[in-house]
Amino acid sequence: MAILLLPLFITSLAHADEDAPGEEAAAGEQPGEEAAVEEAAVEEAAVEEAAVEELPVEATMDAADRALLDALLALLDDEGADGAEALGMLADPRSLWALRNAVRTRTIDVALPATRALAAFPEAGPDLLYWVRDPTRPDVVRVAAAEGAAKLGLEGGPDAIRAALADRTTSTELADRLYTVLEQGWPTQALARDQLVSRPGTAWMAAGDGVGLGFALAATGHFGQGEGLAALGGLTGAAGGVTLAIVTARSRPEPDGQAAFFATSGIGGIAAGALIGAGAAPGSEDAAWAGGLLGGAAGYGLGLGLRRQHPGSTTDTGVASAVAVGTSVLALSVSDLAGVEDDGQMAAAGAGLGAGLALGHATAWRADRDAHDIGLALLTTGYGAYAGLVMPIDDEHRAGVTGLLASSGGLAAYALGGPVDAQPDVVAGAFGGLLFGGAGGAGVGLLVDPDGGRSVQRAMLVGGTAGPVVGGLLAHRTAGGLDTDDVVLTATTTGWAAWQTAGWGEATDSPESLRGLWFLVPSAVGSATAIASPRLDVDATETLAATSLGLWGAYLGTVTGVLADFGPNRRMQSALIGSDVGLVGGILLMSPLVDAPPVVVGVADAGGMIIGSSAALATALFTDNEDPILVASLVGAAGGATGGALLGRSLHRRSAPGRAPSTAAARWPAGLDVGPAWLPTADGTGVWGARMSLQGW
C-alpha cells in the first residue's frame, strides 16, 4: 500500500517544489533574464511531473526501478542520508528534484549528502553555484557545493568562490576551505589570496584605523607624561592600525563607500573634538587631547555602527568632507567678524567641522551631486575668495570676509547644484569671465590710479563680478557650447598677448602710468578670442603648431640679439619681433593657403629641440665661449627641424586615410615583375594586394 501511495506523495512534493530550482538559479542572474529563468522553472516542473508519472508500480518494476524506489523511500525517512547517497550513486535523472528539495528543506545530516549526490548531475550546476554564494546555507553545504562544481568542471565555479570570499559574512575557516577547493578544482584560476578578492575599502580602513589608534596611543603617552611617549605611541598606534586594516581585509573586505564613511567619521570626530577642547580650555594641553579622544570615540562609534546602513559612495564621502570644511570655515569666519577671541574661534571651527560632517554624510548620498555640481561649487567658492581678497575693506577684516564669502559660495552651490544643473561649458565660460573680468578691472584701475589704491580694488571687484555673468551667458547661448579647441585657442592667444604687452613695456621702459595695459590688453584680447573661437573653429593641434613656431622665432631672435651684442632692451625687442614673425609664419602654414599637417610641424619641433640642444651640449664640452655654443645650437636646430619635417611628412603620408598604394612596380631582376594590384573579391568589391609574374627563367 505504501508503494502505491508513494507516487501521490511525490507528486505533492513536485508541485510544492516547482519554482525553487529556477529561483535559486536566478539569484545570480541579471534582472533582464527573469522571464527566461521562470520559463526554465516551468519546463523543469513539467519534467519532474513526467518523471513522477514514470515511477513504477510494484507489478512492473525491474531492478533499476526497484533500486530508485528504495532510495527515494530511504530519503523520505527521518534519517535520509543513506537515501541521498544511494540516489547519487544511481545518478537517475528522475531523482534530481528530490535531491534539490532535500538540500533546501532537510536538516544538515540529509542536506549535506544530498548536495554531494547532486555532483553526479550536470543539470544541478546552477543550484550548486548558487549554494556556494548563499550565506544562509551551512558552511559544510557550501563547501560540498563548491566541490560538486569542481567535479562537474563548471566554468562559473571560480567566480562563485570569489563572490563567497568577498562576502563579509564568510568566516575565515570557510574561506580557507573554499580557497582549497579552488586550488584543487581550478588550478589555473587559483591566484594568490590577495589577488582573488577585490578590497577597495582597504585604503580607507587603513587610514581610519591608523589615525584612530595612533591618536589614542599618542594621547595615552601624553597623559603618561613620559618624555617622547606621545610620539612613540602615535607611531606605534598608526603602524598597528594600518596592519590591522590590511589583515582584517583578507577575511572581511569592506566596500569602499562604507569604509570611507567609517574613516572620515572617525578622523573628523578627532579633529572636531580636539579643536573644541583646545578652544574650551586654552590654558590646558590636556583639554585638546581629551576632546580628541571623546570626538574620536563618537565619530568612530557612529561610523562603525552606521556604516552598514550608509548607502553613500566614496564620491559622497568626498562631498561630505567638503561640506564639513565649508561649515568649519564659515563658523571660524563668523566668529572672527563677531570679535570672538582666538580660542573661541577655534572652538567654533571644531563645532562647525563636526556639524558639517554629520550634515554632509546625512545628505550627500541623497543629493547625488555629479561633476557638474562640483564645477559649480568650485566656481562659487573661487568667486567668493576672489571677492573677499579684492573688496575695498580694512585688512583686519579681510580674512574673515574672504572665508565667509568663499564658504558661503561653496555651501550655496552644494544646496542649489541639483536644481541649477550648470553645464561644464557654462562653468568654464564663467571661470574665463572671472579671469578676464578681474584682469580687465585691474588694468582699468591701474590706468586710473597707478599707485594701486582702493579704486583698483573696486574696479577688480566690478570686473570680477560682471565677468562670470557675461562669460556664463555667452557660453550658454553659444550653439554647441565651448569645446577643447576653443579653450586652447583662447588660452594661447591670451598668453601671447600678455607676453607681447609686458615684453614691449619692459623693452621700451614704458612709464608706470601705462602698466595697467599689461592687464587690460590681454584681458581684451582673450575675451574677444573667447567670443569668436566657436565661429573660427580652429583645431587645437593647429593652434599649438602655429604657437610653437612663434616660440622658435623668439628663440632665434634672442640668440641673434646675443650674437650681435645687443643691450637688454634691444635683445628683448629682437625676441619679440622674432616671435611675431614665427607666429605669422605658423599661422600661414596652418591656414588653408598652405594647409601644412600639424604632425609635420610637431616632429620638426621635436627634431629641432633634440638636435639643437645636443649640438650646444657637445660644443660646450670643448669651449666656454657662448658664441660658438649658440651658433652650434642654431645650426643643429635648423638641421634637426629640417630632418624632423621630412620625417613628419613621411609619417603623414603613411597615415593618410584612403591612400592607395603606389602603382609603380619595384625594380627586380629581369623577368621578375612584382607590384601592387587590385584583387576582386566574391562580394563584387575588391582589396589591394600584390601581383608577381616570372618570365624567361
XYZ file of C-alpha atoms in Angstrom, residues 153-502:
350
model
C 34.126 21.297 -14.098
C 31.714 24.249 -14.105
C 33.150 27.416 -15.651
C 31.316 29.593 -13.148
C 32.882 27.852 -10.170
C 35.809 30.262 -9.662
C 33.507 33.282 -9.884
C 31.124 31.781 -7.320
C 34.001 31.102 -4.928
C 35.394 34.607 -5.417
C 31.978 36.041 -4.609
C 31.844 33.955 -1.436
C 35.355 35.047 -0.426
C 34.420 38.698 -0.934
C 31.340 38.369 1.312
C 31.980 39.817 4.778
C 29.801 37.132 6.342
C 32.140 34.389 5.143
C 34.150 33.051 8.081
C 37.899 32.595 7.908
C 37.550 28.814 8.164
C 35.034 28.680 5.322
C 37.201 30.984 3.213
C 40.193 28.680 3.705
C 38.200 25.607 2.700
C 36.719 27.298 -0.369
C 40.134 28.501 -1.448
C 41.436 24.949 -1.118
C 38.631 23.736 -3.407
C 39.547 26.462 -5.887
C 43.217 25.429 -5.867
C 42.350 21.761 -6.413
C 39.464 22.160 -8.843
C 40.703 25.075 -10.973
C 44.484 25.328 -10.530
C 44.889 27.937 -13.274
C 42.317 30.184 -11.572
C 43.875 29.974 -8.109
C 45.781 33.235 -7.883
C 47.220 34.437 -4.597
C 44.568 35.048 -1.956
C 45.168 38.792 -2.022
C 44.566 38.862 -5.780
C 41.354 36.866 -5.713
C 39.181 39.325 -3.820
C 38.801 42.998 -4.573
C 39.245 45.063 -1.414
C 38.545 48.641 -2.476
C 37.919 49.806 1.080
C 41.269 48.670 2.499
C 42.998 52.031 1.980
C 40.161 53.874 3.720
C 40.132 51.397 6.596
C 43.913 51.670 6.928
C 43.653 55.456 7.110
C 40.848 55.328 9.656
C 42.426 52.653 11.836
C 45.889 54.192 11.617
C 44.765 57.680 12.619
C 42.419 56.390 15.311
C 44.831 54.022 17.043
C 47.724 56.403 16.501
C 45.902 59.277 18.214
C 44.670 57.024 21.017
C 48.161 55.750 21.870
C 49.649 59.219 21.437
C 47.096 60.546 23.943
C 47.976 57.706 26.283
C 51.624 58.652 26.048
C 50.796 62.309 26.657
C 48.786 61.590 29.769
C 51.546 59.232 30.931
C 53.825 62.313 30.998
C 56.797 60.365 29.777
C 59.255 62.134 27.523
C 58.702 61.090 23.924
C 55.860 58.713 24.788
C 53.290 60.665 22.766
C 55.333 60.459 19.568
C 56.249 56.826 20.154
C 52.652 55.919 20.931
C 51.411 57.723 17.845
C 53.827 55.897 15.541
C 53.116 52.543 17.161
C 49.361 53.028 17.001
C 49.445 54.185 13.393
C 51.503 51.175 12.334
C 49.244 48.839 14.287
C 46.092 50.369 12.859
C 47.285 50.072 9.266
C 48.371 46.476 9.860
C 45.040 45.645 11.470
C 43.127 47.037 8.494
C 45.205 45.097 5.967
C 44.991 41.822 7.867
C 41.263 42.203 8.506
C 40.627 42.906 4.848
C 41.847 39.404 3.950
C 38.796 37.808 5.501
C 36.493 40.796 5.978
C 36.781 43.014 2.886
C 34.962 46.305 3.325
C 33.148 48.134 0.464
C 34.870 51.413 -0.305
C 31.816 53.586 0.350
C 31.250 52.150 3.817
C 34.969 52.223 4.627
C 35.216 55.871 3.575
C 32.228 56.722 5.765
C 33.847 54.989 8.741
C 37.264 56.606 8.249
C 36.078 60.173 7.701
C 33.622 59.953 10.596
C 36.384 58.901 12.981
C 39.085 61.267 11.724
C 36.634 64.157 11.550
C 35.478 63.392 15.082
C 39.063 63.524 16.390
C 39.755 66.845 14.642
C 36.486 68.421 15.783
C 36.890 67.218 19.356
C 40.490 68.427 19.571
C 39.559 71.900 18.287
C 36.638 72.194 20.661
C 38.738 71.022 23.598
C 41.587 73.395 22.801
C 39.195 76.305 22.460
C 37.229 75.478 25.588
C 40.300 75.300 27.845
C 43.045 77.356 26.177
C 45.462 77.058 29.085
C 45.493 73.279 29.191
C 47.104 70.899 26.719
C 45.150 68.048 28.213
C 41.868 69.523 27.002
C 42.773 69.144 23.318
C 43.850 65.509 23.823
C 40.756 64.707 25.854
C 38.495 66.409 23.345
C 40.110 64.484 20.513
C 39.583 61.201 22.357
C 35.927 61.979 23.026
C 35.331 63.194 19.495
C 37.108 60.180 18.045
C 35.084 57.805 20.206
C 31.870 59.419 18.990
C 32.976 59.525 15.353
C 34.342 56.005 15.182
C 31.404 54.666 17.162
C 28.872 56.211 14.803
C 30.911 55.215 11.766
C 31.189 51.623 12.917
C 27.544 51.332 13.906
C 26.006 53.067 10.886
C 28.327 52.059 8.060
C 26.096 49.130 7.055
C 23.086 51.441 6.754
C 25.018 54.181 4.923
C 24.388 53.834 1.169
C 26.851 56.529 0.072
C 29.867 56.119 -2.218
C 33.387 57.488 -1.929
C 32.261 60.475 -4.010
C 29.543 61.164 -1.463
C 32.166 60.943 1.276
C 34.318 63.475 -0.555
C 31.355 65.814 -0.893
C 30.506 65.360 2.802
C 34.094 66.186 3.758
C 33.984 69.316 1.597
C 30.750 70.355 3.318
C 32.467 69.849 6.676
C 35.377 72.075 5.656
C 32.938 74.694 4.384
C 30.908 74.812 7.597
C 34.104 74.913 9.672
C 35.477 77.870 7.690
C 32.065 79.545 7.887
C 31.920 79.200 11.672
C 35.509 80.411 12.011
C 34.888 83.445 9.787
C 31.669 84.425 11.509
C 33.289 84.218 14.937
C 36.235 86.274 13.667
C 33.975 89.015 12.305
C 31.982 88.933 15.561
C 35.128 89.773 17.527
C 35.431 86.425 19.308
C 38.851 85.671 20.781
C 41.155 83.197 19.083
C 40.254 80.403 21.489
C 36.570 80.874 20.821
C 37.214 80.870 17.083
C 38.995 77.531 17.413
C 36.062 76.021 19.287
C 33.645 77.415 16.701
C 35.694 75.880 13.890
C 35.609 72.485 15.636
C 31.867 72.654 16.184
C 31.350 73.662 12.555
C 33.534 70.788 11.382
C 31.608 68.196 13.364
C 28.197 69.562 12.422
C 29.159 69.873 8.756
C 30.477 66.322 8.602
C 27.263 64.969 10.096
C 25.190 67.106 7.710
C 27.266 66.060 4.716
C 27.080 62.345 5.465
C 23.340 62.586 6.040
C 22.567 64.463 2.802
C 25.329 63.868 0.234
C 24.088 60.441 -0.876
C 20.557 61.825 -1.258
C 21.692 64.934 -3.140
C 23.593 62.769 -5.672
C 25.914 65.543 -6.841
C 27.922 64.948 -10.017
C 30.895 66.577 -11.764
C 28.720 69.471 -12.976
C 27.784 70.354 -9.422
C 31.394 70.102 -8.258
C 32.422 72.529 -11.003
C 29.729 74.959 -9.898
C 30.906 74.678 -6.281
C 34.493 75.418 -7.320
C 33.287 78.440 -9.281
C 31.241 79.934 -6.455
C 33.947 79.187 -3.884
C 36.591 80.760 -6.101
C 34.489 83.831 -6.739
C 33.808 84.230 -3.011
C 37.525 84.056 -2.214
C 38.322 86.493 -5.037
C 35.659 88.956 -3.913
C 36.926 88.860 -0.337
C 40.535 89.454 -1.424
C 39.790 92.468 -3.664
C 36.960 94.006 -1.655
C 37.875 97.570 -0.579
C 37.767 96.975 3.201
C 40.213 97.173 6.085
C 42.805 94.423 6.113
C 41.916 93.401 9.675
C 38.559 92.104 8.455
C 39.768 90.722 5.116
C 40.469 87.172 6.302
C 37.049 86.852 7.918
C 35.196 88.278 4.935
C 37.150 86.123 2.485
C 36.428 82.956 4.459
C 32.765 83.905 4.871
C 32.201 84.567 1.164
C 34.174 81.526 -0.019
C 32.475 79.070 2.341
C 29.029 80.578 1.723
C 29.544 80.278 -2.021
C 30.555 76.647 -1.802
C 27.692 75.696 0.530
C 25.178 77.574 -1.624
C 26.367 75.665 -4.688
C 26.013 72.396 -2.770
C 22.432 73.254 -1.852
C 21.437 74.521 -5.314
C 23.634 72.332 -7.531
C 20.916 69.840 -8.387
C 18.200 72.316 -9.391
C 20.632 74.640 -11.204
C 22.459 71.856 -13.115
C 25.131 74.152 -14.573
C 26.711 72.571 -17.653
C 30.512 72.300 -17.924
C 30.805 74.789 -20.788
C 28.806 77.363 -18.814
C 31.027 76.890 -15.767
C 34.130 77.142 -17.971
C 32.767 80.320 -19.538
C 32.105 81.778 -16.095
C 35.631 80.907 -14.950
C 37.027 82.603 -18.046
C 34.835 85.630 -17.374
C 36.139 85.805 -13.809
C 39.730 85.740 -15.072
C 39.277 88.241 -17.887
C 36.939 90.477 -15.920
C 39.300 90.597 -12.949
C 42.339 91.304 -15.135
C 40.473 93.928 -17.139
C 39.281 95.596 -13.949
C 42.836 95.643 -12.616
C 44.035 97.213 -15.856
C 41.410 99.943 -15.798
C 42.026 100.601 -12.107
C 45.788 100.939 -12.609
C 45.288 103.325 -15.514
C 43.078 105.480 -13.299
C 45.184 105.128 -10.147
C 48.746 103.905 -10.909
C 49.510 103.845 -7.178
C 47.125 100.921 -6.698
C 44.650 102.421 -4.254
C 41.126 101.325 -3.494
C 39.958 102.376 -6.917
C 41.875 99.395 -8.292
C 40.120 97.100 -5.811
C 36.724 98.496 -6.774
C 37.444 98.055 -10.482
C 38.634 94.474 -9.921
C 35.529 93.704 -7.867
C 33.229 95.095 -10.570
C 35.077 93.324 -13.380
C 35.326 90.056 -11.468
C 31.603 90.160 -10.706
C 30.406 91.066 -14.185
C 32.841 88.717 -15.930
C 31.396 85.383 -14.728
C 27.872 86.518 -15.550
C 28.774 87.593 -19.076
C 31.025 84.574 -19.673
C 28.417 82.104 -18.481
C 25.654 83.688 -20.579
C 27.795 83.740 -23.727
C 28.767 80.089 -23.232
C 25.129 79.154 -22.638
C 23.983 80.898 -25.814
C 26.783 79.543 -27.992
C 25.482 76.816 -30.286
C 27.134 73.554 -29.330
C 28.842 75.147 -26.324
C 32.577 75.537 -25.787
C 34.994 72.710 -26.511
C 38.678 71.955 -26.030
C 39.660 73.654 -29.284
C 38.087 76.932 -28.120
C 39.792 76.749 -24.730
C 43.219 76.077 -26.263
C 42.866 78.920 -28.776
C 41.700 81.373 -26.111
C 44.420 80.393 -23.639
C 47.283 80.608 -26.151
C 46.032 83.911 -27.581
C 45.711 85.424 -24.126
C 49.157 84.217 -23.123
C 50.672 85.605 -26.322
C 49.014 88.977 -25.775
C 50.343 89.079 -22.202
C 53.871 88.233 -23.420
C 53.802 90.910 -26.088
C 52.295 93.609 -23.860
C 54.607 93.053 -20.907
